[in-house]
PDB file of C-alpha atoms in Angstrom:
ATOM      1  CA  UNK A   1      81.307  26.137  15.795  1.00 58.00           C
ATOM      2  CA  UNK A   2      82.900  28.817  17.940  1.00 87.00           C
ATOM      3  CA  UNK A   3      83.239  32.551  18.200  1.00 96.00           C
ATOM      4  CA  UNK A   4      81.230  35.350  19.760  1.00 98.00           C
ATOM      5  CA  UNK A   5      78.071  37.317  19.114  1.00 99.00           C
ATOM      6  CA  UNK A   6      78.807  41.017  19.595  1.00 99.00           C
ATOM      7  CA  UNK A   7      75.845  43.042  20.799  1.00 99.00           C
ATOM      8  CA  UNK A   8      75.460  46.387  22.541  1.00 98.00           C
ATOM      9  CA  UNK A   9      73.296  48.404  24.870  1.00 98.00           C
ATOM     10  CA  UNK A  10      72.643  51.023  22.187  1.00 92.00           C
ATOM     11  CA  UNK A  11      73.783  52.278  18.792  1.00 90.00           C
ATOM     12  CA  UNK A  12      77.110  54.068  18.282  1.00 90.00           C
ATOM     13  CA  UNK A  13      78.826  52.607  21.342  1.00 94.00           C
ATOM     14  CA  UNK A  14      81.810  51.095  19.517  1.00 94.00           C
ATOM     15  CA  UNK A  15      80.499  47.622  18.696  1.00 96.00           C
ATOM     16  CA  UNK A  16      82.109  47.465  15.242  1.00 96.00           C
ATOM     17  CA  UNK A  17      85.495  48.648  16.508  1.00 96.00           C
ATOM     18  CA  UNK A  18      85.415  46.044  19.281  1.00 98.00           C
ATOM     19  CA  UNK A  19      84.371  43.251  16.897  1.00 98.00           C
ATOM     20  CA  UNK A  20      87.017  44.136  14.327  1.00 98.00           C
ATOM     21  CA  UNK A  21      89.729  44.598  16.939  1.00 98.00           C
ATOM     22  CA  UNK A  22      89.021  41.269  18.632  1.00 98.00           C
ATOM     23  CA  UNK A  23      89.032  39.462  15.300  1.00 98.00           C
ATOM     24  CA  UNK A  24      92.314  41.148  14.362  1.00 98.00           C
ATOM     25  CA  UNK A  25      93.951  40.188  17.664  1.00 98.00           C
ATOM     26  CA  UNK A  26      92.746  36.575  17.471  1.00 98.00           C
ATOM     27  CA  UNK A  27      93.999  36.300  13.896  1.00 98.00           C
ATOM     28  CA  UNK A  28      97.411  37.558  15.042  1.00 97.00           C
ATOM     29  CA  UNK A  29      97.331  34.782  17.655  1.00 96.00           C
ATOM     30  CA  UNK A  30      96.854  32.240  14.884  1.00 96.00           C
ATOM     31  CA  UNK A  31      93.105  31.623  15.020  1.00 96.00           C
ATOM     32  CA  UNK A  32      91.277  31.198  11.707  1.00 97.00           C
ATOM     33  CA  UNK A  33      88.518  33.605  12.687  1.00 97.00           C
ATOM     34  CA  UNK A  34      86.287  35.699  10.447  1.00 98.00           C
ATOM     35  CA  UNK A  35      83.756  38.502  10.814  1.00 99.00           C
ATOM     36  CA  UNK A  36      80.106  38.617   9.816  1.00 98.00           C
ATOM     37  CA  UNK A  37      77.531  41.400  10.038  1.00 98.00           C
ATOM     38  CA  UNK A  38      74.555  40.204   7.997  1.00 97.00           C
ATOM     39  CA  UNK A  39      72.515  43.410   8.039  1.00 95.00           C
ATOM     40  CA  UNK A  40      73.785  46.971   7.857  1.00 91.00           C
ATOM     41  CA  UNK A  41      71.797  50.180   7.545  1.00 86.00           C
ATOM     42  CA  UNK A  42      73.248  53.646   7.125  1.00 82.00           C
ATOM     43  CA  UNK A  43      75.808  52.630   4.491  1.00 80.00           C
ATOM     44  CA  UNK A  44      75.998  50.090   1.697  1.00 80.00           C
ATOM     45  CA  UNK A  45      78.591  47.376   2.297  1.00 79.00           C
ATOM     46  CA  UNK A  46      81.064  48.838  -0.212  1.00 78.00           C
ATOM     47  CA  UNK A  47      81.141  52.266   1.476  1.00 84.00           C
ATOM     48  CA  UNK A  48      84.554  52.744   3.156  1.00 83.00           C
ATOM     49  CA  UNK A  49      82.819  54.593   6.016  1.00 82.00           C
ATOM     50  CA  UNK A  50      80.511  51.663   6.731  1.00 89.00           C
ATOM     51  CA  UNK A  51      80.769  48.876   9.277  1.00 93.00           C
ATOM     52  CA  UNK A  52      81.557  46.109   6.769  1.00 95.00           C
ATOM     53  CA  UNK A  53      84.597  48.001   5.497  1.00 94.00           C
ATOM     54  CA  UNK A  54      85.766  48.751   9.049  1.00 94.00           C
ATOM     55  CA  UNK A  55      85.389  45.114  10.042  1.00 97.00           C
ATOM     56  CA  UNK A  56      87.443  44.032   7.038  1.00 97.00           C
ATOM     57  CA  UNK A  57      90.255  46.505   7.723  1.00 97.00           C
ATOM     58  CA  UNK A  58      90.507  45.910  11.473  1.00 98.00           C
ATOM     59  CA  UNK A  59      90.217  42.128  11.288  1.00 98.00           C
ATOM     60  CA  UNK A  60      92.477  41.690   8.266  1.00 98.00           C
ATOM     61  CA  UNK A  61      90.220  39.034   6.733  1.00 98.00           C
ATOM     62  CA  UNK A  62      90.346  38.363   2.967  1.00 97.00           C
ATOM     63  CA  UNK A  63      86.536  38.285   2.785  1.00 97.00           C
ATOM     64  CA  UNK A  64      84.852  40.819   0.483  1.00 95.00           C
ATOM     65  CA  UNK A  65      82.707  43.516   2.090  1.00 95.00           C
ATOM     66  CA  UNK A  66      79.503  42.217   0.496  1.00 94.00           C
ATOM     67  CA  UNK A  67      80.220  38.773   1.955  1.00 96.00           C
ATOM     68  CA  UNK A  68      80.922  40.194   5.410  1.00 97.00           C
ATOM     69  CA  UNK A  69      77.628  42.071   5.074  1.00 96.00           C
ATOM     70  CA  UNK A  70      75.340  40.512   2.431  1.00 95.00           C
ATOM     71  CA  UNK A  71      72.402  42.848   3.111  1.00 95.00           C
ATOM     72  CA  UNK A  72      73.005  46.584   3.363  1.00 92.00           C
ATOM     73  CA  UNK A  73      70.942  49.696   2.815  1.00 89.00           C
ATOM     74  CA  UNK A  74      71.748  53.413   2.828  1.00 86.00           C
ATOM     75  CA  UNK A  75      68.947  54.661   5.074  1.00 88.00           C
ATOM     76  CA  UNK A  76      69.986  54.797   8.780  1.00 89.00           C
ATOM     77  CA  UNK A  77      67.043  52.985  10.359  1.00 90.00           C
ATOM     78  CA  UNK A  78      66.469  49.724  12.219  1.00 91.00           C
ATOM     79  CA  UNK A  79      67.321  47.022   9.651  1.00 93.00           C
ATOM     80  CA  UNK A  80      63.782  45.632   9.358  1.00 94.00           C
ATOM     81  CA  UNK A  81      62.320  49.065   8.657  1.00 93.00           C
ATOM     82  CA  UNK A  82      65.170  50.084   6.337  1.00 91.00           C
ATOM     83  CA  UNK A  83      64.772  46.926   4.258  1.00 92.00           C
ATOM     84  CA  UNK A  84      60.980  47.277   4.172  1.00 92.00           C
ATOM     85  CA  UNK A  85      61.205  50.881   2.969  1.00 92.00           C
ATOM     86  CA  UNK A  86      63.624  49.751   0.268  1.00 91.00           C
ATOM     87  CA  UNK A  87      61.235  47.016  -0.867  1.00 93.00           C
ATOM     88  CA  UNK A  88      63.556  44.212   0.191  1.00 92.00           C
ATOM     89  CA  UNK A  89      62.681  41.123   2.220  1.00 92.00           C
ATOM     90  CA  UNK A  90      65.314  39.431   4.366  1.00 96.00           C
ATOM     91  CA  UNK A  91      64.476  36.496   6.635  1.00 98.00           C
ATOM     92  CA  UNK A  92      66.256  34.794   9.508  1.00 98.00           C
ATOM     93  CA  UNK A  93      66.785  31.792   7.240  1.00 98.00           C
ATOM     94  CA  UNK A  94      68.597  34.027   4.731  1.00 98.00           C
ATOM     95  CA  UNK A  95      71.139  35.339   7.208  1.00 98.00           C
ATOM     96  CA  UNK A  96      71.689  31.895   8.759  1.00 98.00           C
ATOM     97  CA  UNK A  97      72.485  30.616   5.259  1.00 98.00           C
ATOM     98  CA  UNK A  98      75.175  33.275   4.801  1.00 98.00           C
ATOM     99  CA  UNK A  99      76.524  32.507   8.277  1.00 98.00           C
ATOM    100  CA  UNK A 100      76.998  28.869   7.285  1.00 97.00           C
ATOM    101  CA  UNK A 101      78.723  29.973   4.076  1.00 97.00           C
ATOM    102  CA  UNK A 102      81.239  31.986   6.104  1.00 97.00           C
ATOM    103  CA  UNK A 103      81.927  28.938   8.283  1.00 96.00           C
ATOM    104  CA  UNK A 104      83.223  27.160   5.177  1.00 96.00           C
ATOM    105  CA  UNK A 105      86.016  29.758   5.145  1.00 96.00           C
ATOM    106  CA  UNK A 106      86.709  30.106   8.889  1.00 97.00           C
ATOM    107  CA  UNK A 107      86.776  27.912  11.999  1.00 95.00           C
ATOM    108  CA  UNK A 108      85.275  30.669  14.155  1.00 96.00           C
ATOM    109  CA  UNK A 109      83.267  33.829  13.563  1.00 98.00           C
ATOM    110  CA  UNK A 110      82.759  37.103  15.367  1.00 98.00           C
ATOM    111  CA  UNK A 111      79.181  38.013  14.501  1.00 99.00           C
ATOM    112  CA  UNK A 112      77.991  41.587  14.957  1.00 98.00           C
ATOM    113  CA  UNK A 113      74.321  42.353  15.434  1.00 97.00           C
ATOM    114  CA  UNK A 114      72.634  45.734  14.981  1.00 94.00           C
ATOM    115  CA  UNK A 115      72.155  48.027  17.976  1.00 92.00           C
ATOM    116  CA  UNK A 116      70.787  46.020  20.898  1.00 96.00           C
ATOM    117  CA  UNK A 117      69.146  42.630  21.306  1.00 98.00           C
ATOM    118  CA  UNK A 118      65.542  43.849  20.918  1.00 97.00           C
ATOM    119  CA  UNK A 119      66.137  45.666  17.614  1.00 96.00           C
ATOM    120  CA  UNK A 120      63.732  44.628  14.792  1.00 95.00           C
ATOM    121  CA  UNK A 121      66.148  42.779  12.531  1.00 96.00           C
ATOM    122  CA  UNK A 122      64.907  40.584   9.686  1.00 97.00           C
ATOM    123  CA  UNK A 123      61.251  40.653   8.665  1.00 96.00           C
ATOM    124  CA  UNK A 124      60.594  37.687  10.968  1.00 97.00           C
ATOM    125  CA  UNK A 125      63.088  38.106  13.823  1.00 98.00           C
ATOM    126  CA  UNK A 126      64.671  40.397  16.384  1.00 98.00           C
ATOM    127  CA  UNK A 127      68.424  40.483  16.918  1.00 98.00           C
ATOM    128  CA  UNK A 128      68.040  38.171  19.914  1.00 99.00           C
ATOM    129  CA  UNK A 129      66.329  35.537  17.744  1.00 99.00           C
ATOM    130  CA  UNK A 130      69.405  35.493  15.522  1.00 98.00           C
ATOM    131  CA  UNK A 131      71.682  35.202  18.559  1.00 98.00           C
ATOM    132  CA  UNK A 132      69.608  32.280  19.865  1.00 98.00           C
ATOM    133  CA  UNK A 133      69.940  30.458  16.554  1.00 98.00           C
ATOM    134  CA  UNK A 134      73.739  30.727  16.667  1.00 98.00           C
ATOM    135  CA  UNK A 135      74.118  29.970  20.403  1.00 96.00           C
ATOM    136  CA  UNK A 136      77.436  31.813  20.543  1.00 97.00           C
ATOM    137  CA  UNK A 137      78.480  33.459  23.817  1.00 97.00           C
ATOM    138  CA  UNK A 138      77.667  37.161  23.872  1.00 98.00           C
ATOM    139  CA  UNK A 139      79.984  40.091  24.343  1.00 99.00           C
ATOM    140  CA  UNK A 140      78.044  43.189  25.383  1.00 99.00           C
ATOM    141  CA  UNK A 141      79.602  46.501  24.333  1.00 99.00           C
ATOM    142  CA  UNK A 142      78.419  49.424  26.449  1.00 98.00           C
ATOM    143  CA  UNK A 143      79.041  53.079  27.141  1.00 96.00           C
ATOM    144  CA  UNK A 144      81.307  53.732  30.123  1.00 97.00           C
ATOM    145  CA  UNK A 145      79.436  56.634  31.697  1.00 92.00           C
ATOM    146  CA  UNK A 146      76.087  57.793  33.135  1.00 93.00           C
ATOM    147  CA  UNK A 147      73.200  55.418  32.412  1.00 95.00           C
ATOM    148  CA  UNK A 148      75.336  52.461  31.468  1.00 97.00           C
ATOM    149  CA  UNK A 149      74.666  50.392  34.595  1.00 98.00           C
ATOM    150  CA  UNK A 150      70.916  50.256  33.952  1.00 98.00           C
ATOM    151  CA  UNK A 151      71.260  49.621  30.207  1.00 98.00           C
ATOM    152  CA  UNK A 152      73.935  46.968  30.620  1.00 99.00           C
ATOM    153  CA  UNK A 153      72.256  45.064  33.450  1.00 99.00           C
ATOM    154  CA  UNK A 154      68.942  45.029  31.538  1.00 98.00           C
ATOM    155  CA  UNK A 155      70.672  43.761  28.384  1.00 99.00           C
ATOM    156  CA  UNK A 156      72.358  40.953  30.313  1.00 99.00           C
ATOM    157  CA  UNK A 157      69.124  40.003  32.097  1.00 99.00           C
ATOM    158  CA  UNK A 158      67.259  39.889  28.762  1.00 99.00           C
ATOM    159  CA  UNK A 159      69.947  37.686  27.232  1.00 99.00           C
ATOM    160  CA  UNK A 160      69.988  35.307  30.199  1.00 98.00           C
ATOM    161  CA  UNK A 161      66.176  35.091  30.188  1.00 98.00           C
ATOM    162  CA  UNK A 162      66.443  33.784  26.633  1.00 98.00           C
ATOM    163  CA  UNK A 163      68.991  31.153  27.604  1.00 98.00           C
ATOM    164  CA  UNK A 164      72.062  32.896  26.205  1.00 98.00           C
ATOM    165  CA  UNK A 165      75.538  32.855  27.748  1.00 97.00           C
ATOM    166  CA  UNK A 166      77.132  36.263  28.320  1.00 98.00           C
ATOM    167  CA  UNK A 167      80.922  35.991  28.201  1.00 98.00           C
ATOM    168  CA  UNK A 168      81.497  39.514  29.389  1.00 98.00           C
ATOM    169  CA  UNK A 169      81.084  43.243  28.978  1.00 99.00           C
ATOM    170  CA  UNK A 170      83.424  45.713  27.310  1.00 99.00           C
ATOM    171  CA  UNK A 171      83.044  49.388  28.174  1.00 98.00           C
ATOM    172  CA  UNK A 172      84.075  51.345  25.097  1.00 97.00           C
ATOM    173  CA  UNK A 173      85.155  54.971  24.813  1.00 96.00           C
ATOM    174  CA  UNK A 174      86.656  55.408  28.278  1.00 96.00           C
ATOM    175  CA  UNK A 175      88.247  58.822  28.873  1.00 94.00           C
ATOM    176  CA  UNK A 176      91.044  59.310  31.386  1.00 91.00           C
ATOM    177  CA  UNK A 177      89.216  62.187  33.085  1.00 92.00           C
ATOM    178  CA  UNK A 178      86.218  59.905  33.754  1.00 95.00           C
ATOM    179  CA  UNK A 179      88.056  56.798  34.953  1.00 95.00           C
ATOM    180  CA  UNK A 180      86.951  57.065  38.593  1.00 96.00           C
ATOM    181  CA  UNK A 181      83.284  56.927  37.518  1.00 96.00           C
ATOM    182  CA  UNK A 182      84.039  54.252  34.920  1.00 97.00           C
ATOM    183  CA  UNK A 183      85.627  52.023  37.569  1.00 97.00           C
ATOM    184  CA  UNK A 184      82.596  52.509  39.831  1.00 98.00           C
ATOM    185  CA  UNK A 185      80.276  51.567  36.962  1.00 98.00           C
ATOM    186  CA  UNK A 186      82.399  48.491  36.241  1.00 98.00           C
ATOM    187  CA  UNK A 187      82.055  47.276  39.826  1.00 98.00           C
ATOM    188  CA  UNK A 188      78.285  47.881  39.890  1.00 98.00           C
ATOM    189  CA  UNK A 189      77.717  46.077  36.584  1.00 99.00           C
ATOM    190  CA  UNK A 190      79.639  43.054  37.838  1.00 99.00           C
ATOM    191  CA  UNK A 191      77.824  43.025  41.191  1.00 99.00           C
ATOM    192  CA  UNK A 192      74.330  43.407  39.723  1.00 99.00           C
ATOM    193  CA  UNK A 193      74.696  41.127  36.697  1.00 99.00           C
ATOM    194  CA  UNK A 194      77.176  38.474  37.790  1.00 98.00           C
ATOM    195  CA  UNK A 195      79.014  39.008  34.504  1.00 98.00           C
ATOM    196  CA  UNK A 196      82.631  40.221  34.334  1.00 98.00           C
ATOM    197  CA  UNK A 197      83.633  43.459  32.663  1.00 99.00           C
ATOM    198  CA  UNK A 198      86.507  42.231  30.501  1.00 98.00           C
ATOM    199  CA  UNK A 199      87.707  45.516  29.116  1.00 98.00           C
ATOM    200  CA  UNK A 200      87.796  49.285  29.489  1.00 98.00           C
ATOM    201  CA  UNK A 201      88.652  50.325  25.943  1.00 96.00           C
ATOM    202  CA  UNK A 202      89.923  53.913  25.802  1.00 96.00           C
ATOM    203  CA  UNK A 203      88.393  56.683  23.736  1.00 93.00           C
ATOM    204  CA  UNK A 204      90.300  56.925  20.442  1.00 87.00           C
ATOM    205  CA  UNK A 205      90.336  60.454  19.061  1.00 78.00           C
ATOM    206  CA  UNK A 206      90.250  61.433  15.380  1.00 72.00           C
ATOM    207  CA  UNK A 207      91.452  59.063  12.681  1.00 78.00           C
ATOM    208  CA  UNK A 208      93.021  55.977  14.215  1.00 86.00           C
ATOM    209  CA  UNK A 209      94.982  53.216  12.527  1.00 94.00           C
ATOM    210  CA  UNK A 210      94.383  49.480  12.657  1.00 96.00           C
ATOM    211  CA  UNK A 211      97.602  49.095  14.626  1.00 96.00           C
ATOM    212  CA  UNK A 212      96.468  51.609  17.261  1.00 96.00           C
ATOM    213  CA  UNK A 213      93.120  49.851  17.697  1.00 97.00           C
ATOM    214  CA  UNK A 214      94.648  46.386  17.986  1.00 98.00           C
ATOM    215  CA  UNK A 215      97.273  47.578  20.472  1.00 98.00           C
ATOM    216  CA  UNK A 216      94.536  49.182  22.577  1.00 97.00           C
ATOM    217  CA  UNK A 217      92.558  45.924  22.514  1.00 98.00           C
ATOM    218  CA  UNK A 218      95.601  43.924  23.621  1.00 98.00           C
ATOM    219  CA  UNK A 219      96.334  46.342  26.455  1.00 98.00           C
ATOM    220  CA  UNK A 220      92.844  47.037  27.780  1.00 98.00           C
ATOM    221  CA  UNK A 221      90.776  43.900  27.024  1.00 98.00           C
ATOM    222  CA  UNK A 222      91.292  40.570  28.813  1.00 98.00           C
ATOM    223  CA  UNK A 223      91.992  38.649  25.620  1.00 98.00           C
ATOM    224  CA  UNK A 224      93.078  35.527  27.510  1.00 97.00           C
ATOM    225  CA  UNK A 225      89.635  35.216  29.129  1.00 96.00           C
ATOM    226  CA  UNK A 226      87.932  35.381  25.732  1.00 96.00           C
ATOM    227  CA  UNK A 227      90.473  32.969  24.290  1.00 94.00           C
ATOM    228  CA  UNK A 228      89.315  30.397  26.857  1.00 92.00           C
ATOM    229  CA  UNK A 229      85.822  30.485  25.333  1.00 90.00           C
ATOM    230  CA  UNK A 230      87.150  29.843  21.831  1.00 86.00           C
ATOM    231  CA  UNK A 231      89.347  26.982  23.009  1.00 84.00           C
ATOM    232  CA  UNK A 232      86.535  25.381  25.008  1.00 81.00           C
ATOM    233  CA  UNK A 233      84.021  25.706  22.164  1.00 71.00           C
ATOM    234  CA  UNK A 234      86.488  24.256  19.678  1.00 55.00           C
ATOM    235  CA  UNK A 235      87.155  21.297  21.996  1.00 45.00           C
ATOM    236  CA  UNK A 236      83.421  20.645  22.424  1.00 42.00           C
ATOM    237  CA  UNK A 237      82.850  20.847  18.656  1.00 44.00           C
ATOM    238  CA  UNK A 238      85.743  18.449  17.974  1.00 36.00           C
ATOM    239  CA  UNK A 239      84.521  15.971  20.607  1.00 32.00           C
ATOM    240  CA  UNK A 240      80.963  16.109  19.248  1.00 38.00           C
ATOM    241  CA  UNK A 241      82.124  15.353  15.708  1.00 40.00           C
ATOM    242  CA  UNK A 242      84.005  12.181  16.747  1.00 39.00           C
TER     243      UNK A 242
END
């Protein structure tokens, strides 16, 4: 299996836009790649303002929203708490099952977690436990400005301590007037973590189209570096199956 696990240093840092954009770009390049966000709080999967709908639009996958996100709840809380308050029980085994179902449709998946790696996720697991089960390389989406060095370096250290590979960092929401500070943060993150910053995705104002997001991803994210991971993983999987 191949793909990426998309995590973040916090909520509302652009994780869904990055995941959808990367999937859309890879699909344009000819990869049979899908998207999967097993748990969503704040919107039900069918809500056009929710993450599942955004992932579907940006990626261009034929998958239905409730298959992209099989477990969703309206209340905007950590998934474990939101599900508990709604009287629903979701386990790590449940979301792994749906992951395997999606792999029947796609060769690779971009999997989006919820918030950061230590978020209480299913009733028996944190987000990082899910990431460890999949063993996909991580992409860490982070804010570009004040505080991001600490948050990003800690996230990477936590992931590495659990044996996970971090493919790179994408700083999302970069404004032109802040680029000097953003570049300084990029350098510090790379020096302190040993992980490359693969993209400085610009801040997109107002309502933006799929085309605008994908063009920004192509211009500002090092797609070729991420493509190497997919190619290498696919080669390993093919060799292992022979």
